[in-house]
PDB file of C-alpha atoms in Angstrom:
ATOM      1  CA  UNK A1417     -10.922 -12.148  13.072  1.00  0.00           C
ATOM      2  CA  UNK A1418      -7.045 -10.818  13.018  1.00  0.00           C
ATOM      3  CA  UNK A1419      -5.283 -10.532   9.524  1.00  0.00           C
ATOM      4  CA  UNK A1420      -1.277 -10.662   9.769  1.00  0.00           C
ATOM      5  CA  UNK A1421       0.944  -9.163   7.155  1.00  0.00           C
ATOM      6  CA  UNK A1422       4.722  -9.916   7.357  1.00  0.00           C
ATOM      7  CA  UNK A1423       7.643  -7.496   5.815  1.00  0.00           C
ATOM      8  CA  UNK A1424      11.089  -7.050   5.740  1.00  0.00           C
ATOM      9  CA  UNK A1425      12.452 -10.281   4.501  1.00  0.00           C
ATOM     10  CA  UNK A1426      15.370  -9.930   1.799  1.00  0.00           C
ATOM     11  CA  UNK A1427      18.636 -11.193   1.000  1.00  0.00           C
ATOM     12  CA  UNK A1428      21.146 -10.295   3.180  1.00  0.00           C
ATOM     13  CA  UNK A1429      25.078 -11.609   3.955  1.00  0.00           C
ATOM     14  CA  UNK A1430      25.919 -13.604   6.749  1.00  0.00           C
ATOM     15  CA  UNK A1431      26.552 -11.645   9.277  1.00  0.00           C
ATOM     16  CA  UNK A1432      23.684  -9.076   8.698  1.00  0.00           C
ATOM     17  CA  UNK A1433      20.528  -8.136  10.561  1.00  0.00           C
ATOM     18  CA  UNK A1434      17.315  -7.575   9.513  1.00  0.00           C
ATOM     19  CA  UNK A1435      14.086  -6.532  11.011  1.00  0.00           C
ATOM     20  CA  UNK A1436      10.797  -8.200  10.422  1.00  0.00           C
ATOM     21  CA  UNK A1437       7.733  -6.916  11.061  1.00  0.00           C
ATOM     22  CA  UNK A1438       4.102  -8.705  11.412  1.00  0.00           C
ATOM     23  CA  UNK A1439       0.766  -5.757  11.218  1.00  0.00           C
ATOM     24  CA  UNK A1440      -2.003  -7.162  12.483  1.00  0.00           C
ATOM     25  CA  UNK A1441      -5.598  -6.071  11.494  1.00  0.00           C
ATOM     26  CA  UNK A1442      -8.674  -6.208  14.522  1.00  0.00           C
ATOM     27  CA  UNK A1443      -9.127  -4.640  17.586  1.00  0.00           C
ATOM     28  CA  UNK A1444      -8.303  -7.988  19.072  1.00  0.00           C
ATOM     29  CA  UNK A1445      -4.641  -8.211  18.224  1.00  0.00           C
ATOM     30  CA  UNK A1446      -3.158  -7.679  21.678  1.00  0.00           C
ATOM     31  CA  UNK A1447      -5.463 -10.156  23.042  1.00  0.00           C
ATOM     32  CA  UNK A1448      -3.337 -12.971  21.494  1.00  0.00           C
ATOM     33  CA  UNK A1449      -0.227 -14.480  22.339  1.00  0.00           C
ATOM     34  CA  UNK A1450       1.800 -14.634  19.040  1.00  0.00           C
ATOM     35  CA  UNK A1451       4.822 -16.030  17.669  1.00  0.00           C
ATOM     36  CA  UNK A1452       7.141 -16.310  14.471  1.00  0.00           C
ATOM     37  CA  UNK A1453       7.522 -19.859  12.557  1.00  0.00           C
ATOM     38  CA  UNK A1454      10.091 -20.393   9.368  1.00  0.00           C
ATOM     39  CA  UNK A1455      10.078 -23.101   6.674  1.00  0.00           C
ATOM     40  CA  UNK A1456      12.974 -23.931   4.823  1.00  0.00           C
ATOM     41  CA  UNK A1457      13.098 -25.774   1.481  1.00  0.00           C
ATOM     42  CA  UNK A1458      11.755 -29.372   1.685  1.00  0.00           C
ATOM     43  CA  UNK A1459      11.343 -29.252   5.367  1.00  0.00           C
ATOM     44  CA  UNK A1460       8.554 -28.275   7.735  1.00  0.00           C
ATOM     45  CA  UNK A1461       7.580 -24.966   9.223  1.00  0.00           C
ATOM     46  CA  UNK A1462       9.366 -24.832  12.575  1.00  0.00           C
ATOM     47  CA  UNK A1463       8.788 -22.704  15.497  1.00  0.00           C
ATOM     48  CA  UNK A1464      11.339 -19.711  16.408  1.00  0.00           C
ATOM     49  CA  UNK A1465       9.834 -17.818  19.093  1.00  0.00           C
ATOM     50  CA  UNK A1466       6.655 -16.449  20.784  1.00  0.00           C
ATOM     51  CA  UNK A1467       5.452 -13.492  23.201  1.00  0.00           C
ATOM     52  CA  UNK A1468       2.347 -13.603  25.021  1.00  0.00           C
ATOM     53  CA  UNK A1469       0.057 -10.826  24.531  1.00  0.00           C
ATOM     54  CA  UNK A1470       1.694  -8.034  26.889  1.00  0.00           C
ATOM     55  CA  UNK A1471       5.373  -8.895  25.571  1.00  0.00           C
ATOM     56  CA  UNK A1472       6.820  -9.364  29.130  1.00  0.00           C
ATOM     57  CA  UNK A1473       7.386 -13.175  28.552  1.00  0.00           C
ATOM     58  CA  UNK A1474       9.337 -14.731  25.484  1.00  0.00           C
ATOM     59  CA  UNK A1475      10.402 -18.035  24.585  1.00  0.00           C
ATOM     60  CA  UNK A1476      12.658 -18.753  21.987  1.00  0.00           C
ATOM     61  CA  UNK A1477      14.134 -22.241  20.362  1.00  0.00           C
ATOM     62  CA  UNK A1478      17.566 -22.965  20.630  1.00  0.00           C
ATOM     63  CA  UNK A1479      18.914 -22.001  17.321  1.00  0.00           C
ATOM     64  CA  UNK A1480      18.158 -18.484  17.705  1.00  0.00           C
ATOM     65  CA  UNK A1481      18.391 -17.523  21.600  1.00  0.00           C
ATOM     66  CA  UNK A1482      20.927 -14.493  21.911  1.00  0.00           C
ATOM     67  CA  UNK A1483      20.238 -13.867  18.267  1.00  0.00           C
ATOM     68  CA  UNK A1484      16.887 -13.308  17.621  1.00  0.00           C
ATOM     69  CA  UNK A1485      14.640 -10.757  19.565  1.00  0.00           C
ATOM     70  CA  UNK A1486      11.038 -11.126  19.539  1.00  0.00           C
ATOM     71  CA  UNK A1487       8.579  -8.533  20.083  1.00  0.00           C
ATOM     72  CA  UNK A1488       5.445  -6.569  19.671  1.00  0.00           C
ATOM     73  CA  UNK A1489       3.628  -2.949  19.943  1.00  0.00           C
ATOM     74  CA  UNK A1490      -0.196  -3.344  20.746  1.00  0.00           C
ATOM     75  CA  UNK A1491      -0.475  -0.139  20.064  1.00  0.00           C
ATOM     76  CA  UNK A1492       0.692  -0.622  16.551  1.00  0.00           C
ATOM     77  CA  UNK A1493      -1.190  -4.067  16.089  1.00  0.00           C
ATOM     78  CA  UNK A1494       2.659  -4.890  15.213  1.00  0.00           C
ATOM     79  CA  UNK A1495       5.030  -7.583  16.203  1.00  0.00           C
ATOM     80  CA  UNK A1496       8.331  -7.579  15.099  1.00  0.00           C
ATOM     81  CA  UNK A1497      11.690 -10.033  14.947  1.00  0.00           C
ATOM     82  CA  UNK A1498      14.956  -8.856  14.943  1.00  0.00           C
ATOM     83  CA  UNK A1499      17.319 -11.182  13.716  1.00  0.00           C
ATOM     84  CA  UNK A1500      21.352 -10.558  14.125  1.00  0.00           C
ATOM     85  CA  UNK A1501      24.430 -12.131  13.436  1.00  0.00           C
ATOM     86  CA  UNK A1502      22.405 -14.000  10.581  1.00  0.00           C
ATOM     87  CA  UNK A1503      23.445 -17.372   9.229  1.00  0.00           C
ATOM     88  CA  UNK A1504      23.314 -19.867   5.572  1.00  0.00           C
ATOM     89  CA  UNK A1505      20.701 -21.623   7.694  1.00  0.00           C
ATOM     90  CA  UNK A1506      18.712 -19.194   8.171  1.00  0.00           C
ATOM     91  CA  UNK A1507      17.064 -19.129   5.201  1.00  0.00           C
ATOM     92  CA  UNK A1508      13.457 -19.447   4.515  1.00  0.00           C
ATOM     93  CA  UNK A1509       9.723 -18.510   4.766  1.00  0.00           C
ATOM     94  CA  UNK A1510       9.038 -16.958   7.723  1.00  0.00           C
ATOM     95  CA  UNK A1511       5.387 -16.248   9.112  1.00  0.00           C
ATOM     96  CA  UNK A1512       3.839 -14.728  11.906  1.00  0.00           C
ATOM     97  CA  UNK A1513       1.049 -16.601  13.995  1.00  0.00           C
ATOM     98  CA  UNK A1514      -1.861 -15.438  16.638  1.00  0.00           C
ATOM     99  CA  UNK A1515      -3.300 -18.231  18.905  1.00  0.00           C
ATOM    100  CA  UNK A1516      -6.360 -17.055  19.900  1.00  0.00           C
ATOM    101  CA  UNK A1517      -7.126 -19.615  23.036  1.00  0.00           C
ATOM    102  CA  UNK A1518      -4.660 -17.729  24.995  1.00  0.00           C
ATOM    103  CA  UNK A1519      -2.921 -14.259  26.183  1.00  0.00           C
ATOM    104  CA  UNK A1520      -0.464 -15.857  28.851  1.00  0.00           C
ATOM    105  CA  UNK A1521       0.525 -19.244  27.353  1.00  0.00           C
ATOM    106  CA  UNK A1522       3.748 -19.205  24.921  1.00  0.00           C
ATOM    107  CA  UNK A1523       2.487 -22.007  22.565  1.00  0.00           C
ATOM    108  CA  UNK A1524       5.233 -23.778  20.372  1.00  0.00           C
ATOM    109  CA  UNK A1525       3.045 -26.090  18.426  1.00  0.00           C
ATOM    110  CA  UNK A1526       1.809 -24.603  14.913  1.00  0.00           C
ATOM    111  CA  UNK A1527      -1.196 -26.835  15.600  1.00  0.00           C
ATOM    112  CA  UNK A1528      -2.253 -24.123  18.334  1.00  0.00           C
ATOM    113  CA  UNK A1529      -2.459 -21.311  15.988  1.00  0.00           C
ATOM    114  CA  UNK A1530      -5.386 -20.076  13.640  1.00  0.00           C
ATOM    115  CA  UNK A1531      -4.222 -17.335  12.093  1.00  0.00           C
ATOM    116  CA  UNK A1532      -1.102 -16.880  10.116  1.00  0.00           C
ATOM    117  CA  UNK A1533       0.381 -14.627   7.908  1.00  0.00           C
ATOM    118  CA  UNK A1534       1.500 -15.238   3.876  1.00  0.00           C
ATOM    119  CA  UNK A1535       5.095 -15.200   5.179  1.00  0.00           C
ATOM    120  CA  UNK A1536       8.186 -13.181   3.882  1.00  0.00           C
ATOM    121  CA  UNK A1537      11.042 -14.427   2.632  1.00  0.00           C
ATOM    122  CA  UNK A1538      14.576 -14.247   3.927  1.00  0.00           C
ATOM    123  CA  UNK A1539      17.677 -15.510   2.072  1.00  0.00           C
ATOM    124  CA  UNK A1540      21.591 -15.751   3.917  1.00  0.00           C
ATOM    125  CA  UNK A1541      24.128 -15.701   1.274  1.00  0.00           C
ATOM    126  CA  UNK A1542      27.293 -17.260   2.380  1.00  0.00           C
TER     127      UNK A1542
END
């Protein structure tokens, strides 16, 4: 069983950068490949970017690549997203997600994933 707990959502200007983090509870944390989702008002929780369980390999979706970087510290049972040059459409829920079927895959589909966190909210003012 793995627990996640996201923090360090707020409301920042565009612009801004903030720092996520995801603490994950079990010895079997680094086992999993993981990856951060977001859910905006009225639409459905879309993927933003995963690691695999090392965090030498990283895929991220189009909207963020060059702005977001994903990544995690087994020894910490943490994985972390920093987010820069932050836009309006940015804003939402964002959770963190371990797929426990796999350490090398990067999956993309939140179908793959059975454990998720409460997710943390993050707000772009214009």
């Amino acid at each position: 069983q793995v627990q996640l707990l996201e923090s360090g959502g707020g409301l920042v200007q565009a612009g801004a950068s903030l720092r996520l983090s995801c603490a994950g509870s079990g010895r079997t944390f680094s086992n999993y490949a993981m990856a951060w989702f977001r859910q905006a008002p009225g639409k459905e929780r879309e993927f933003i970017a995963a690691v695999n369980w090392s965090g030498d390999n990283t895929y991220y979706v189009d909207s963020v690549k060059g702005r977001f970087t994903i990544s995690r510290d087994n020894a910490k049972n943490t994985m972390y997203l920093q987010m820069n040059s932050l836009k309006p459409e940015d804003t939402a829920v964002y959770y963190c997600a371990a797929d426990s079927s796999t350490r090398y895959r990067l999956p993309t589909d939140k179908k793959e994933f059975d454990y998720w966190g409460q997710g943390t909210q993050v707000t772009v003012s214009s």
